[in-house]
PDB file of C-alpha atoms and ligand atoms in Angstrom:
ATOM      1  CA  MET Z 600     -85.274  17.253 -25.829  1.00  0.00           C
ATOM      2  CA  VAL Z 601     -87.948  14.692 -26.303  1.00  0.00           C
ATOM      3  CA  PRO Z 602     -87.042  13.103 -29.818  1.00  0.00           C
ATOM      4  CA  LEU Z 603     -89.363  12.827 -32.468  1.00  0.00           C
ATOM      5  CA  VAL Z 604     -90.107   9.545 -34.124  1.00  0.00           C
ATOM      6  CA  MET Z 605     -91.085   9.632 -37.836  1.00  0.00           C
ATOM      7  CA  GLY Z 606     -92.632   6.443 -39.283  1.00  0.00           C
ATOM      8  CA  VAL Z 607     -91.930   4.907 -42.961  1.00  0.00           C
ATOM      9  CA  LEU Z 608     -95.428   4.691 -45.024  1.00  0.00           C
ATOM     10  CA  ASN Z 609     -94.469   3.169 -48.661  1.00  0.00           C
ATOM     11  CA  VAL Z 610     -97.099   3.544 -50.650  1.00  0.00           C
ATOM     12  CA  THR Z 611     -95.150   1.546 -53.456  1.00  0.00           C
ATOM     13  CA  PRO Z 612     -95.274  -2.047 -54.642  1.00  0.00           C
ATOM     14  CA  ASP Z 613     -91.676  -2.104 -54.895  1.00  0.00           C
ATOM     15  CA  SER Z 614     -90.001  -0.404 -51.299  1.00  0.00           C
ATOM     16  CA  PHE Z 615     -87.126  -2.812 -50.069  1.00  0.00           C
ATOM     17  CA  SER Z 616     -88.750  -3.607 -47.028  1.00  0.00           C
ATOM     18  CA  ASP Z 617     -92.280  -2.722 -46.876  1.00  0.00           C
ATOM     19  CA  GLY Z 618     -93.060  -2.821 -50.936  1.00  0.00           C
ATOM     20  CA  GLY Z 619     -96.706  -3.614 -51.848  1.00  0.00           C
ATOM     21  CA  ARG Z 620     -98.016  -4.208 -48.420  1.00  0.00           C
ATOM     22  CA  PHE Z 621     -99.737  -0.619 -48.283  1.00  0.00           C
ATOM     23  CA  LEU Z 622    -100.160   0.373 -52.109  1.00  0.00           C
ATOM     24  CA  ASP Z 623    -103.940  -0.056 -51.446  1.00  0.00           C
ATOM     25  CA  PRO Z 624    -105.194   3.170 -49.924  1.00  0.00           C
ATOM     26  CA  GLU Z 625    -107.412   1.877 -47.272  1.00  0.00           C
ATOM     27  CA  ALA Z 626    -104.292  -0.337 -45.905  1.00  0.00           C
ATOM     28  CA  ALA Z 627    -101.887   2.670 -46.103  1.00  0.00           C
ATOM     29  CA  VAL Z 628    -104.178   4.831 -44.210  1.00  0.00           C
ATOM     30  CA  ALA Z 629    -104.864   2.050 -41.463  1.00  0.00           C
ATOM     31  CA  GLN Z 630    -101.026   1.607 -40.991  1.00  0.00           C
ATOM     32  CA  GLY Z 631    -100.359   5.422 -40.792  1.00  0.00           C
ATOM     33  CA  MET Z 632    -103.345   5.470 -38.095  1.00  0.00           C
ATOM     34  CA  ALA Z 633    -101.693   2.590 -36.166  1.00  0.00           C
ATOM     35  CA  MET Z 634     -98.677   4.373 -36.530  1.00  0.00           C
ATOM     36  CA  ALA Z 635     -99.765   7.300 -34.955  1.00  0.00           C
ATOM     37  CA  ARG Z 636    -101.466   5.734 -32.149  1.00  0.00           C
ATOM     38  CA  ALA Z 637     -98.003   4.184 -31.411  1.00  0.00           C
ATOM     39  CA  GLY Z 638     -96.421   7.149 -30.972  1.00  0.00           C
ATOM     40  CA  ALA Z 639     -94.875   8.377 -34.281  1.00  0.00           C
ATOM     41  CA  ASP Z 640     -95.081  12.224 -34.220  1.00  0.00           C
ATOM     42  CA  VAL Z 641     -94.845  12.167 -38.241  1.00  0.00           C
ATOM     43  CA  VAL Z 642     -95.908   9.816 -40.800  1.00  0.00           C
ATOM     44  CA  ASP Z 643     -93.461  10.116 -43.839  1.00  0.00           C
ATOM     45  CA  VAL Z 644     -95.803   9.107 -46.609  1.00  0.00           C
ATOM     46  CA  GLY Z 645     -93.882   7.940 -50.210  1.00  0.00           C
ATOM     47  CA  GLY Z 646     -95.085   7.058 -53.300  1.00  0.00           C
ATOM     48  CA  GLU Z 647     -91.864   6.376 -55.059  1.00  0.00           C
ATOM     49  CA  SER Z 648     -89.172   3.599 -53.938  1.00  0.00           C
ATOM     50  CA  THR Z 649     -85.660   4.824 -53.721  1.00  0.00           C
ATOM     51  CA  ARG Z 650     -84.036   1.603 -52.770  1.00  0.00           C
ATOM     52  CA  PRO Z 651     -80.552   1.159 -54.882  1.00  0.00           C
ATOM     53  CA  GLY Z 652     -81.503   0.179 -58.545  1.00  0.00           C
ATOM     54  CA  ALA Z 653     -85.402   1.227 -57.991  1.00  0.00           C
ATOM     55  CA  ASP Z 654     -87.143   2.500 -61.180  1.00  0.00           C
ATOM     56  CA  ALA Z 655     -88.493   5.635 -61.356  1.00  0.00           C
ATOM     57  CA  VAL Z 656     -92.222   6.474 -61.202  1.00  0.00           C
ATOM     58  CA  GLY Z 657     -94.214   9.005 -63.116  1.00  0.00           C
ATOM     59  CA  GLU Z 658     -95.496  12.109 -61.609  1.00  0.00           C
ATOM     60  CA  ALA Z 659     -99.082  10.999 -61.909  1.00  0.00           C
ATOM     61  CA  GLU Z 660     -98.432   7.728 -60.708  1.00  0.00           C
ATOM     62  CA  GLU Z 661     -96.996   9.133 -57.661  1.00  0.00           C
ATOM     63  CA  ARG Z 662     -99.636  11.819 -56.776  1.00  0.00           C
ATOM     64  CA  ARG Z 663    -102.391   9.094 -57.478  1.00  0.00           C
ATOM     65  CA  ARG Z 664    -100.622   6.941 -54.670  1.00  0.00           C
ATOM     66  CA  VAL Z 665     -99.720   9.409 -52.133  1.00  0.00           C
ATOM     67  CA  VAL Z 666    -102.539  12.447 -52.342  1.00  0.00           C
ATOM     68  CA  PRO Z 667    -105.242  10.424 -50.521  1.00  0.00           C
ATOM     69  CA  VAL Z 668    -103.670   8.824 -48.059  1.00  0.00           C
ATOM     70  CA  VAL Z 669    -102.118  12.075 -46.939  1.00  0.00           C
ATOM     71  CA  GLU Z 670    -105.436  13.537 -47.116  1.00  0.00           C
ATOM     72  CA  ALA Z 671    -106.903  11.122 -45.038  1.00  0.00           C
ATOM     73  CA  LEU Z 672    -103.914  10.820 -42.324  1.00  0.00           C
ATOM     74  CA  ALA Z 673    -102.995  14.787 -42.069  1.00  0.00           C
ATOM     75  CA  ALA Z 674    -106.415  15.118 -40.108  1.00  0.00           C
ATOM     76  CA  HIS Z 675    -104.884  13.013 -36.932  1.00  0.00           C
ATOM     77  CA  VAL Z 676    -101.262  13.272 -37.233  1.00  0.00           C
ATOM     78  CA  ARG Z 677     -98.305  15.519 -38.288  1.00  0.00           C
ATOM     79  CA  VAL Z 678     -97.688  14.003 -42.221  1.00  0.00           C
ATOM     80  CA  SER Z 679     -94.724  14.706 -44.241  1.00  0.00           C
ATOM     81  CA  ILE Z 680     -94.336  14.061 -48.065  1.00  0.00           C
ATOM     82  CA  ASP Z 681     -91.531  11.633 -49.322  1.00  0.00           C
ATOM     83  CA  THR Z 682     -90.701  12.686 -52.663  1.00  0.00           C
ATOM     84  CA  ARG Z 683     -88.111  13.608 -55.363  1.00  0.00           C
ATOM     85  CA  LYS Z 684     -90.801  15.849 -57.441  1.00  0.00           C
ATOM     86  CA  ALA Z 685     -91.785  19.326 -56.893  1.00  0.00           C
ATOM     87  CA  THR Z 686     -95.343  18.560 -57.909  1.00  0.00           C
ATOM     88  CA  VAL Z 687     -95.809  16.046 -55.788  1.00  0.00           C
ATOM     89  CA  ALA Z 688     -94.659  17.618 -53.008  1.00  0.00           C
ATOM     90  CA  GLU Z 689     -97.127  20.762 -53.919  1.00  0.00           C
ATOM     91  CA  ALA Z 690    -100.040  18.304 -54.327  1.00  0.00           C
ATOM     92  CA  ALA Z 691     -98.947  16.493 -50.641  1.00  0.00           C
ATOM     93  CA  VAL Z 692     -98.497  19.867 -49.023  1.00  0.00           C
ATOM     94  CA  SER Z 693    -102.400  21.001 -50.665  1.00  0.00           C
ATOM     95  CA  ALA Z 694    -103.392  17.794 -49.299  1.00  0.00           C
ATOM     96  CA  GLY Z 695    -102.241  18.573 -45.725  1.00  0.00           C
ATOM     97  CA  ALA Z 696     -98.480  17.548 -45.418  1.00  0.00           C
ATOM     98  CA  THR Z 697     -96.658  20.150 -43.554  1.00  0.00           C
ATOM     99  CA  LEU Z 698     -93.006  18.348 -43.881  1.00  0.00           C
ATOM    100  CA  VAL Z 699     -91.212  18.015 -47.178  1.00  0.00           C
ATOM    101  CA  ASN Z 700     -88.878  15.071 -46.914  1.00  0.00           C
ATOM    102  CA  ASP Z 701     -86.739  15.374 -49.703  1.00  0.00           C
ATOM    103  CA  VAL Z 702     -83.709  12.940 -50.675  1.00  0.00           C
ATOM    104  CA  THR Z 703     -82.410  15.349 -53.550  1.00  0.00           C
ATOM    105  CA  ALA Z 704     -82.050  18.385 -51.298  1.00  0.00           C
ATOM    106  CA  SER Z 705     -83.231  20.553 -53.998  1.00  0.00           C
ATOM    107  CA  LEU Z 706     -86.854  21.010 -53.134  1.00  0.00           C
ATOM    108  CA  HIS Z 707     -86.792  24.140 -50.672  1.00  0.00           C
ATOM    109  CA  PRO Z 708     -88.356  26.253 -52.846  1.00  0.00           C
ATOM    110  CA  VAL Z 709     -91.606  24.189 -52.714  1.00  0.00           C
ATOM    111  CA  ALA Z 710     -91.197  24.323 -48.797  1.00  0.00           C
ATOM    112  CA  ALA Z 711     -90.409  28.058 -48.894  1.00  0.00           C
ATOM    113  CA  GLU Z 712     -93.699  28.734 -51.073  1.00  0.00           C
ATOM    114  CA  ALA Z 713     -96.098  26.693 -48.867  1.00  0.00           C
ATOM    115  CA  GLY Z 714     -94.547  27.788 -45.621  1.00  0.00           C
ATOM    116  CA  VAL Z 715     -93.876  24.092 -44.460  1.00  0.00           C
ATOM    117  CA  GLY Z 716     -90.877  22.404 -42.748  1.00  0.00           C
ATOM    118  CA  TRP Z 717     -87.857  21.043 -45.250  1.00  0.00           C
ATOM    119  CA  VAL Z 718     -85.589  17.791 -45.013  1.00  0.00           C
ATOM    120  CA  ALA Z 719     -82.489  17.989 -46.674  1.00  0.00           C
ATOM    121  CA  MET Z 720     -80.755  14.757 -47.246  1.00  0.00           C
ATOM    122  CA  HIS Z 721     -77.486  13.833 -48.452  1.00  0.00           C
ATOM    123  CA  MET Z 722     -77.170  11.357 -51.395  1.00  0.00           C
ATOM    124  CA  GLN Z 723     -74.145  10.545 -53.986  1.00  0.00           C
ATOM    125  CA  GLY Z 724     -75.171   9.477 -57.568  1.00  0.00           C
ATOM    126  CA  ASP Z 725     -79.161   8.677 -57.591  1.00  0.00           C
ATOM    127  CA  PRO Z 726     -80.944   5.616 -56.704  1.00  0.00           C
ATOM    128  CA  ARG Z 727     -80.022   3.759 -59.923  1.00  0.00           C
ATOM    129  CA  ASN Z 728     -76.369   3.981 -59.614  1.00  0.00           C
ATOM    130  CA  MET Z 729     -75.865   5.232 -55.811  1.00  0.00           C
ATOM    131  CA  GLN Z 730     -74.624   1.794 -54.620  1.00  0.00           C
ATOM    132  CA  ARG Z 731     -72.116   0.782 -57.483  1.00  0.00           C
ATOM    133  CA  ASP Z 732     -68.903   2.353 -56.379  1.00  0.00           C
ATOM    134  CA  PRO Z 733     -69.462   5.291 -53.455  1.00  0.00           C
ATOM    135  CA  ARG Z 734     -66.340   7.345 -52.988  1.00  0.00           C
ATOM    136  CA  TYR Z 735     -65.514  10.175 -50.578  1.00  0.00           C
ATOM    137  CA  ASP Z 736     -62.135  11.664 -49.341  1.00  0.00           C
ATOM    138  CA  ASP Z 737     -63.672  12.141 -46.055  1.00  0.00           C
ATOM    139  CA  VAL Z 738     -67.138  11.320 -45.889  1.00  0.00           C
ATOM    140  CA  VAL Z 739     -68.137  13.301 -42.758  1.00  0.00           C
ATOM    141  CA  GLY Z 740     -66.978  16.408 -43.728  1.00  0.00           C
ATOM    142  CA  GLU Z 741     -68.282  16.155 -47.415  1.00  0.00           C
ATOM    143  CA  VAL Z 742     -71.566  15.201 -45.783  1.00  0.00           C
ATOM    144  CA  ARG Z 743     -71.418  18.062 -43.566  1.00  0.00           C
ATOM    145  CA  GLU Z 744     -70.346  20.845 -45.751  1.00  0.00           C
ATOM    146  CA  PHE Z 745     -72.987  19.626 -48.596  1.00  0.00           C
ATOM    147  CA  LEU Z 746     -76.067  19.866 -45.684  1.00  0.00           C
ATOM    148  CA  VAL Z 747     -75.195  22.746 -44.612  1.00  0.00           C
ATOM    149  CA  GLU Z 748     -75.000  24.674 -47.847  1.00  0.00           C
ATOM    150  CA  ARG Z 749     -78.514  23.269 -48.542  1.00  0.00           C
ATOM    151  CA  ALA Z 750     -79.657  24.495 -45.313  1.00  0.00           C
ATOM    152  CA  GLU Z 751     -78.302  27.802 -45.607  1.00  0.00           C
ATOM    153  CA  VAL Z 752     -79.714  28.155 -49.186  1.00  0.00           C
ATOM    154  CA  ALA Z 753     -83.279  26.956 -47.534  1.00  0.00           C
ATOM    155  CA  VAL Z 754     -82.972  29.337 -44.361  1.00  0.00           C
ATOM    156  CA  GLY Z 755     -82.239  32.466 -47.175  1.00  0.00           C
ATOM    157  CA  ALA Z 756     -85.435  31.036 -48.983  1.00  0.00           C
ATOM    158  CA  GLY Z 757     -87.326  31.993 -46.164  1.00  0.00           C
ATOM    159  CA  VAL Z 758     -87.633  28.161 -44.802  1.00  0.00           C
ATOM    160  CA  ASP Z 759     -88.296  28.537 -41.220  1.00  0.00           C
ATOM    161  CA  GLU Z 760     -88.015  24.664 -40.271  1.00  0.00           C
ATOM    162  CA  VAL Z 761     -85.047  22.878 -41.590  1.00  0.00           C
ATOM    163  CA  TRP Z 762     -83.934  19.049 -40.973  1.00  0.00           C
ATOM    164  CA  ILE Z 763     -80.567  17.667 -42.264  1.00  0.00           C
ATOM    165  CA  ASP Z 764     -80.073  14.066 -43.085  1.00  0.00           C
ATOM    166  CA  PRO Z 765     -76.511  12.048 -43.382  1.00  0.00           C
ATOM    167  CA  GLY Z 766     -78.683   9.852 -45.888  1.00  0.00           C
ATOM    168  CA  ILE Z 767     -77.700   6.511 -44.449  1.00  0.00           C
ATOM    169  CA  GLY Z 768     -77.539   3.864 -47.402  1.00  0.00           C
ATOM    170  CA  PHE Z 769     -77.607   6.853 -50.150  1.00  0.00           C
ATOM    171  CA  GLY Z 770     -74.424   6.259 -52.351  1.00  0.00           C
ATOM    172  CA  LYS Z 771     -72.329   4.843 -48.869  1.00  0.00           C
ATOM    173  CA  THR Z 772     -70.540   1.735 -47.884  1.00  0.00           C
ATOM    174  CA  ALA Z 773     -71.225   0.139 -44.857  1.00  0.00           C
ATOM    175  CA  GLU Z 774     -68.050   1.681 -43.554  1.00  0.00           C
ATOM    176  CA  HIS Z 775     -69.306   5.393 -44.869  1.00  0.00           C
ATOM    177  CA  ASN Z 776     -72.496   4.712 -42.889  1.00  0.00           C
ATOM    178  CA  LEU Z 777     -70.479   3.444 -39.713  1.00  0.00           C
ATOM    179  CA  SER Z 778     -68.355   6.589 -40.083  1.00  0.00           C
ATOM    180  CA  LEU Z 779     -71.078   9.045 -39.891  1.00  0.00           C
ATOM    181  CA  LEU Z 780     -73.120   7.128 -37.140  1.00  0.00           C
ATOM    182  CA  ARG Z 781     -69.849   7.351 -35.039  1.00  0.00           C
ATOM    183  CA  ARG Z 782     -69.700  10.956 -35.942  1.00  0.00           C
ATOM    184  CA  LEU Z 783     -72.990  12.145 -35.789  1.00  0.00           C
ATOM    185  CA  SER Z 784     -72.058  14.854 -33.210  1.00  0.00           C
ATOM    186  CA  SER Z 785     -70.475  16.883 -36.152  1.00  0.00           C
ATOM    187  CA  LEU Z 786     -73.525  17.129 -38.009  1.00  0.00           C
ATOM    188  CA  VAL Z 787     -75.496  18.046 -34.639  1.00  0.00           C
ATOM    189  CA  ALA Z 788     -72.900  20.720 -33.896  1.00  0.00           C
ATOM    190  CA  THR Z 789     -74.269  22.652 -36.922  1.00  0.00           C
ATOM    191  CA  GLY Z 790     -77.051  23.542 -34.755  1.00  0.00           C
ATOM    192  CA  HIS Z 791     -79.824  22.403 -37.581  1.00  0.00           C
ATOM    193  CA  PRO Z 792     -81.646  19.768 -36.245  1.00  0.00           C
ATOM    194  CA  VAL Z 793     -80.841  16.381 -37.477  1.00  0.00           C
ATOM    195  CA  VAL Z 794     -83.129  13.188 -38.869  1.00  0.00           C
ATOM    196  CA  VAL Z 795     -81.297   9.448 -39.450  1.00  0.00           C
ATOM    197  CA  GLY Z 796     -82.894   6.843 -41.156  1.00  0.00           C
ATOM    198  CA  THR Z 797     -81.120   3.270 -40.279  1.00  0.00           C
ATOM    199  CA  SER Z 798     -84.565   1.401 -40.180  1.00  0.00           C
ATOM    200  CA  ARG Z 799     -83.777  -2.235 -41.863  1.00  0.00           C
ATOM    201  CA  LYS Z 800     -80.815  -0.686 -44.143  1.00  0.00           C
ATOM    202  CA  SER Z 801     -78.664  -3.238 -45.506  1.00  0.00           C
ATOM    203  CA  PHE Z 802     -75.773  -2.521 -43.863  1.00  0.00           C
ATOM    204  CA  LEU Z 803     -77.587  -3.685 -40.902  1.00  0.00           C
ATOM    205  CA  GLY Z 804     -78.099  -6.915 -42.376  1.00  0.00           C
ATOM    206  CA  THR Z 805     -74.493  -6.910 -43.395  1.00  0.00           C
ATOM    207  CA  LEU Z 806     -72.936  -6.163 -40.070  1.00  0.00           C
ATOM    208  CA  ALA Z 807     -75.119  -8.907 -38.621  1.00  0.00           C
ATOM    209  CA  GLY Z 808     -73.712 -11.716 -40.383  1.00  0.00           C
ATOM    210  CA  GLY Z 809     -76.105 -11.239 -43.401  1.00  0.00           C
ATOM    211  CA  ALA Z 810     -79.579 -10.945 -41.595  1.00  0.00           C
ATOM    212  CA  PRO Z 811     -82.201 -10.395 -44.115  1.00  0.00           C
ATOM    213  CA  VAL Z 812     -84.718  -7.387 -44.154  1.00  0.00           C
ATOM    214  CA  THR Z 813     -87.029  -9.291 -42.029  1.00  0.00           C
ATOM    215  CA  ASP Z 814     -84.657  -9.582 -39.355  1.00  0.00           C
ATOM    216  CA  ARG Z 815     -83.206  -6.327 -38.709  1.00  0.00           C
ATOM    217  CA  LEU Z 816     -85.141  -4.831 -36.151  1.00  0.00           C
ATOM    218  CA  GLU Z 817     -82.553  -5.284 -33.176  1.00  0.00           C
ATOM    219  CA  GLY Z 818     -80.083  -3.314 -35.381  1.00  0.00           C
ATOM    220  CA  SER Z 819     -82.643  -0.692 -36.441  1.00  0.00           C
ATOM    221  CA  LEU Z 820     -83.424  -0.153 -32.522  1.00  0.00           C
ATOM    222  CA  ALA Z 821     -79.729  -0.005 -31.466  1.00  0.00           C
ATOM    223  CA  THR Z 822     -78.879   2.449 -34.023  1.00  0.00           C
ATOM    224  CA  ALA Z 823     -82.036   4.635 -33.603  1.00  0.00           C
ATOM    225  CA  VAL Z 824     -80.777   4.696 -29.834  1.00  0.00           C
ATOM    226  CA  HIS Z 825     -77.753   5.613 -30.751  1.00  0.00           C
ATOM    227  CA  ALA Z 826     -78.164   8.258 -32.919  1.00  0.00           C
ATOM    228  CA  VAL Z 827     -80.505   9.918 -30.446  1.00  0.00           C
ATOM    229  CA  ASP Z 828     -77.901   9.604 -27.972  1.00  0.00           C
ATOM    230  CA  GLN Z 829     -75.677  11.420 -29.988  1.00  0.00           C
ATOM    231  CA  GLY Z 830     -77.978  14.214 -30.144  1.00  0.00           C
ATOM    232  CA  ALA Z 831     -80.505  13.330 -33.379  1.00  0.00           C
ATOM    233  CA  ARG Z 832     -83.633  15.213 -32.838  1.00  0.00           C
ATOM    234  CA  MET Z 833     -85.941  12.500 -35.161  1.00  0.00           C
ATOM    235  CA  VAL Z 834     -85.311   9.277 -36.204  1.00  0.00           C
ATOM    236  CA  ARG Z 835     -86.959   7.553 -39.256  1.00  0.00           C
ATOM    237  CA  VAL Z 836     -88.195   4.026 -38.810  1.00  0.00           C
ATOM    238  CA  HIS Z 837     -90.535   1.487 -40.034  1.00  0.00           C
ATOM    239  CA  ASP Z 838     -91.157  -0.209 -36.396  1.00  0.00           C
ATOM    240  CA  VAL Z 839     -92.465   2.857 -34.481  1.00  0.00           C
ATOM    241  CA  GLU Z 840     -94.056   0.625 -31.654  1.00  0.00           C
ATOM    242  CA  PRO Z 841     -90.523  -0.839 -30.534  1.00  0.00           C
ATOM    243  CA  THR Z 842     -88.471   2.210 -31.292  1.00  0.00           C
ATOM    244  CA  VAL Z 843     -90.791   4.562 -29.088  1.00  0.00           C
ATOM    245  CA  GLN Z 844     -90.370   1.803 -26.374  1.00  0.00           C
ATOM    246  CA  ALA Z 845     -86.888   1.643 -26.842  1.00  0.00           C
ATOM    247  CA  LEU Z 846     -86.218   5.677 -26.681  1.00  0.00           C
ATOM    248  CA  ARG Z 847     -88.785   5.803 -23.806  1.00  0.00           C
ATOM    249  CA  LEU Z 848     -86.491   3.310 -21.718  1.00  0.00           C
ATOM    250  CA  THR Z 849     -83.406   4.848 -22.697  1.00  0.00           C
ATOM    251  CA  ALA Z 850     -84.223   8.193 -21.662  1.00  0.00           C
ATOM    252  CA  ALA Z 851     -85.582   7.036 -18.487  1.00  0.00           C
ATOM    253  CA  ALA Z 852     -82.421   5.336 -17.548  1.00  0.00           C
ATOM    254  CA  SER Z 853     -80.381   8.060 -18.821  1.00  0.00           C
ATOM    255  CA  PRO Z 854     -77.525  10.204 -16.095  1.00  0.00           C
ATOM    256  CA  MET Z 855     -79.520  13.353 -17.503  1.00  0.00           C
ATOM    257  CA  ARG Z 856     -82.403  12.357 -15.557  1.00  0.00           C
ATOM    258  CA  GLY Z 857     -80.331  13.166 -12.241  1.00  0.00           C
ATOM    259  CA  ASN Z 858     -81.675  11.949  -9.015  1.00  0.00           C
ATOM    260  CA  GLN Z 859     -85.514  11.944 -10.086  1.00  0.00           C
TER     261      GLN Z 859
HETATM  262  N1  HH2 O1275     -84.435   6.323 -46.480  1.00  0.00           N
HETATM  263  C1  HH2 O1275     -85.214   6.108 -47.655  1.00  0.00           C
HETATM  264  C2  HH2 O1275     -86.400   6.716 -48.148  1.00  0.00           C
HETATM  265  N2  HH2 O1275     -86.716   8.283 -47.576  1.00  0.00           N
HETATM  266  N3  HH2 O1275     -85.838  10.032 -46.095  1.00  0.00           N
HETATM  267  C3  HH2 O1275     -84.582  10.371 -45.597  1.00  0.00           C
HETATM  268  N4  HH2 O1275     -84.827  11.721 -44.823  1.00  0.00           N
HETATM  269  N5  HH2 O1275     -83.737   9.664 -44.674  1.00  0.00           N
HETATM  270  C4  HH2 O1275     -83.645   8.387 -44.971  1.00  0.00           C
HETATM  271  O1  HH2 O1275     -82.613   7.544 -44.437  1.00  0.00           O
HETATM  272  C5  HH2 O1275     -84.551   7.830 -45.911  1.00  0.00           C
HETATM  273  C6  HH2 O1275     -85.281   8.778 -46.681  1.00  0.00           C
HETATM  274  C7  HH2 O1275     -85.140   4.396 -47.783  1.00  0.00           C
HETATM  275  O2  HH2 O1275     -85.747   3.762 -46.960  1.00  0.00           O
HETATM  276  P1  HH2 O1275     -87.486   3.171 -47.363  1.00  0.00           P
HETATM  277  O3  HH2 O1275     -88.588   4.684 -47.348  1.00  0.00           O
HETATM  278  O4  HH2 O1275     -87.595   2.245 -46.052  1.00  0.00           O
HETATM  279  O5  HH2 O1275     -87.263   2.085 -49.000  1.00  0.00           O
HETATM  280  P2  HH2 O1275     -87.550   2.920 -50.428  1.00  0.00           P
HETATM  281  O6  HH2 O1275     -86.984   4.151 -50.473  1.00  0.00           O
HETATM  282  O7  HH2 O1275     -87.467   1.550 -50.795  1.00  0.00           O
HETATM  283  O8  HH2 O1275     -89.332   3.370 -50.581  1.00  0.00           O
END
């Protein structure tokens, strides 16, 4: 199955890697269109940073940031709305978004009501405190159990398209993130399509000897290819063009291609 690429578009002043670059709606729409041309299957529009320690944004301000951008892009590419707020998700869906990307894994009623897809992501704690001292007895088992329960609730509520996401970096140490990546097949085995977002995240910097956020493309590509190799059906990335190219090359060289 051809993996999907979700391009990240943060209409925020403070996102960890592209904060402030796309706060202007015109710049945001241009970036979304460029990602679509580069091969993004979905453009994920967000109006509130969830980086560790980020301040919350008011509902009206978040809606003001995302709605015009969703509206302009939805005619050209599938749009998802990355939000923690039901009202923002509803406004974005009315503006044309067809996927609710939900780091709180609680907005399935919005997706059910609107007849759109839903991504349930795992997070321990909330963005203000999640990286203070994350602890698990069995990170893979706990994340899996949480996501399966959330997915079952959503399916029961009538959501037809349910994705699960381990939430790399959300209340997890570098070692927790690596355990989840090593055993991604355990999430894939649930039968729910898996989406993974490692792009530019801080554990890639840690593993690469302190690489700054501007210097994590290699780690982002390596982990995207790994995730797809393990069965992830979608990767959430900032650098769409290199990711599409890396995934195409990997697919072309895959033994699954047989003698073609
Ligand atoms: N990561 C971020 C935000 N939303 N959604 C899903 N489903 N999976 C993720 O891994 C994920 C996500 C954080 O990255 P980014 O949007 O670039 O940063 P910020 O939260 O600072 O805007």
